[in-house]
C-alpha cells in the first residue's frame, strides 16, 4: 500500500549539519521540510536551533501553508496584532526583501 505525502514522516537517516561560522548558524541538509518531522528529527532540529541560533535549509520549496505547518511542530504560532487597511490580519507567512521585481537590491 502506497504512503501518501501527507502521512509520510521525514526520516532521520540523511540529516547532516554544517556549522556556518564559529559564532552562529548551521546548515541542515537531508530533510524535506514539506513532510512532518518524526520525533528524532524534531529533536535534532530543535537542538541545532538552541545551539546555533540560526538554521539554514537550502533548496526547500514550501508554500506558505507548508512553512507554517513546519513551524507549528515547534509550538503555537502567534498572529500579528496589526491589521491591514481592509481590517483583515496579515498573512502568517510573508516575505521581507530588499530585492525588486528583477531580483536586484533596491536603494
Coordinates of C-alpha atoms in Angstrom, one line a residue:
X1 CA 0.0 0.0 0.0
X2 CA 1.4 3.4 -1.0
X3 CA 2.0 6.0 1.6
X4 CA 0.7 9.5 0.7
X5 CA 2.9 12.6 1.1
X6 CA 0.6 13.9 3.8
X7 CA 1.1 10.8 6.0
X8 CA 4.8 10.2 5.4
X9 CA 7.3 11.4 8.0
X10 CA 10.7 12.7 7.2
X11 CA 13.4 10.1 8.1
X12 CA 16.4 11.0 10.1
X13 CA 18.9 8.8 8.3
X14 CA 20.2 11.6 5.9
X15 CA 20.2 14.5 8.3
X16 CA 23.5 16.4 8.3
X17 CA 24.7 19.6 10.0
X18 CA 27.3 22.0 8.8
X19 CA 28.2 25.0 11.0
X20 CA 28.3 28.2 9.1
X21 CA 30.6 30.2 11.5
X22 CA 32.1 30.0 14.9
X23 CA 29.5 32.4 16.2
X24 CA 26.1 31.3 14.9
X25 CA 24.4 29.4 12.1
X26 CA 24.2 25.8 10.9
X27 CA 23.1 24.4 7.5
X28 CA 20.9 21.4 7.8
X29 CA 20.6 19.0 4.8
X30 CA 19.0 15.7 4.2
X31 CA 15.5 16.7 5.2
X32 CA 12.3 17.6 3.4
X33 CA 10.5 20.3 5.4
X34 CA 7.3 19.7 3.4
X35 CA 6.9 16.4 5.4
X36 CA 6.1 16.2 9.1
X37 CA 9.2 15.6 11.2
X38 CA 9.5 12.4 13.2
X39 CA 10.4 12.8 16.9
X40 CA 14.1 12.2 16.3
X41 CA 14.3 14.9 13.5
X42 CA 12.3 17.3 15.5
X43 CA 14.6 16.9 18.5
X44 CA 17.7 17.2 16.3
X45 CA 16.4 20.4 14.6
X46 CA 15.4 22.0 17.9
X47 CA 18.8 21.1 19.4
X48 CA 20.5 22.7 16.4
X49 CA 18.4 25.9 16.8
X50 CA 19.3 26.1 20.5
X51 CA 23.0 25.5 19.8
X52 CA 23.4 27.7 16.7
X53 CA 20.5 30.2 16.8
X54 CA 20.2 30.4 13.0
X55 CA 19.2 27.4 10.9
X56 CA 19.6 27.3 7.1
X57 CA 17.6 24.9 5.0
X58 CA 18.7 25.3 1.3
X59 CA 16.5 24.4 -1.7
X60 CA 13.3 23.9 0.2
X61 CA 10.3 24.9 -2.0
X62 CA 7.5 25.3 0.6
X63 CA 4.1 27.0 0.2
X64 CA 3.2 29.4 3.0
X65 CA 0.9 26.7 4.5
X66 CA 3.8 24.2 4.4
X67 CA 6.1 26.7 6.1
X68 CA 3.6 27.4 8.8
X69 CA 3.0 23.6 9.3
X70 CA 6.8 23.1 9.7
X71 CA 7.0 25.9 12.3
X72 CA 3.9 24.6 14.2
X73 CA 5.9 21.4 15.0
X74 CA 7.8 23.5 17.5
X75 CA 5.0 25.3 19.2
X76 CA 2.0 27.6 18.7
X77 CA 2.3 30.4 16.3
X78 CA 1.2 33.9 17.2
X79 CA -0.7 36.1 14.8
X80 CA 0.5 39.7 14.3
X81 CA -1.5 42.3 16.2
X82 CA -1.7 44.7 13.3
X83 CA -4.5 44.7 10.7
X84 CA -4.3 45.5 7.0
X85 CA -6.1 48.5 5.6
X86 CA -9.1 46.3 4.9
X87 CA -9.3 45.2 8.5
X88 CA -8.0 41.7 7.8
X89 CA -5.0 40.2 9.6
X90 CA -1.8 40.0 7.6
X91 CA -0.7 36.6 6.2
X92 CA 1.0 34.4 8.8
X93 CA 4.0 33.9 6.4
X94 CA 5.2 36.9 4.4
X95 CA 8.3 37.9 2.5
X96 CA 10.6 40.7 3.7
X97 CA 13.0 41.6 1.0
X98 CA 15.1 44.4 -0.4
X99 CA 15.0 43.0 -3.9
X100 CA 13.0 44.5 -6.7
X101 CA 10.9 42.5 -9.2
X102 CA 14.1 41.7 -11.2
X103 CA 16.0 40.4 -8.2
X104 CA 18.2 43.5 -7.8
X105 CA 18.8 45.2 -4.5
X106 CA 16.8 48.4 -4.0
X107 CA 18.4 51.6 -2.8

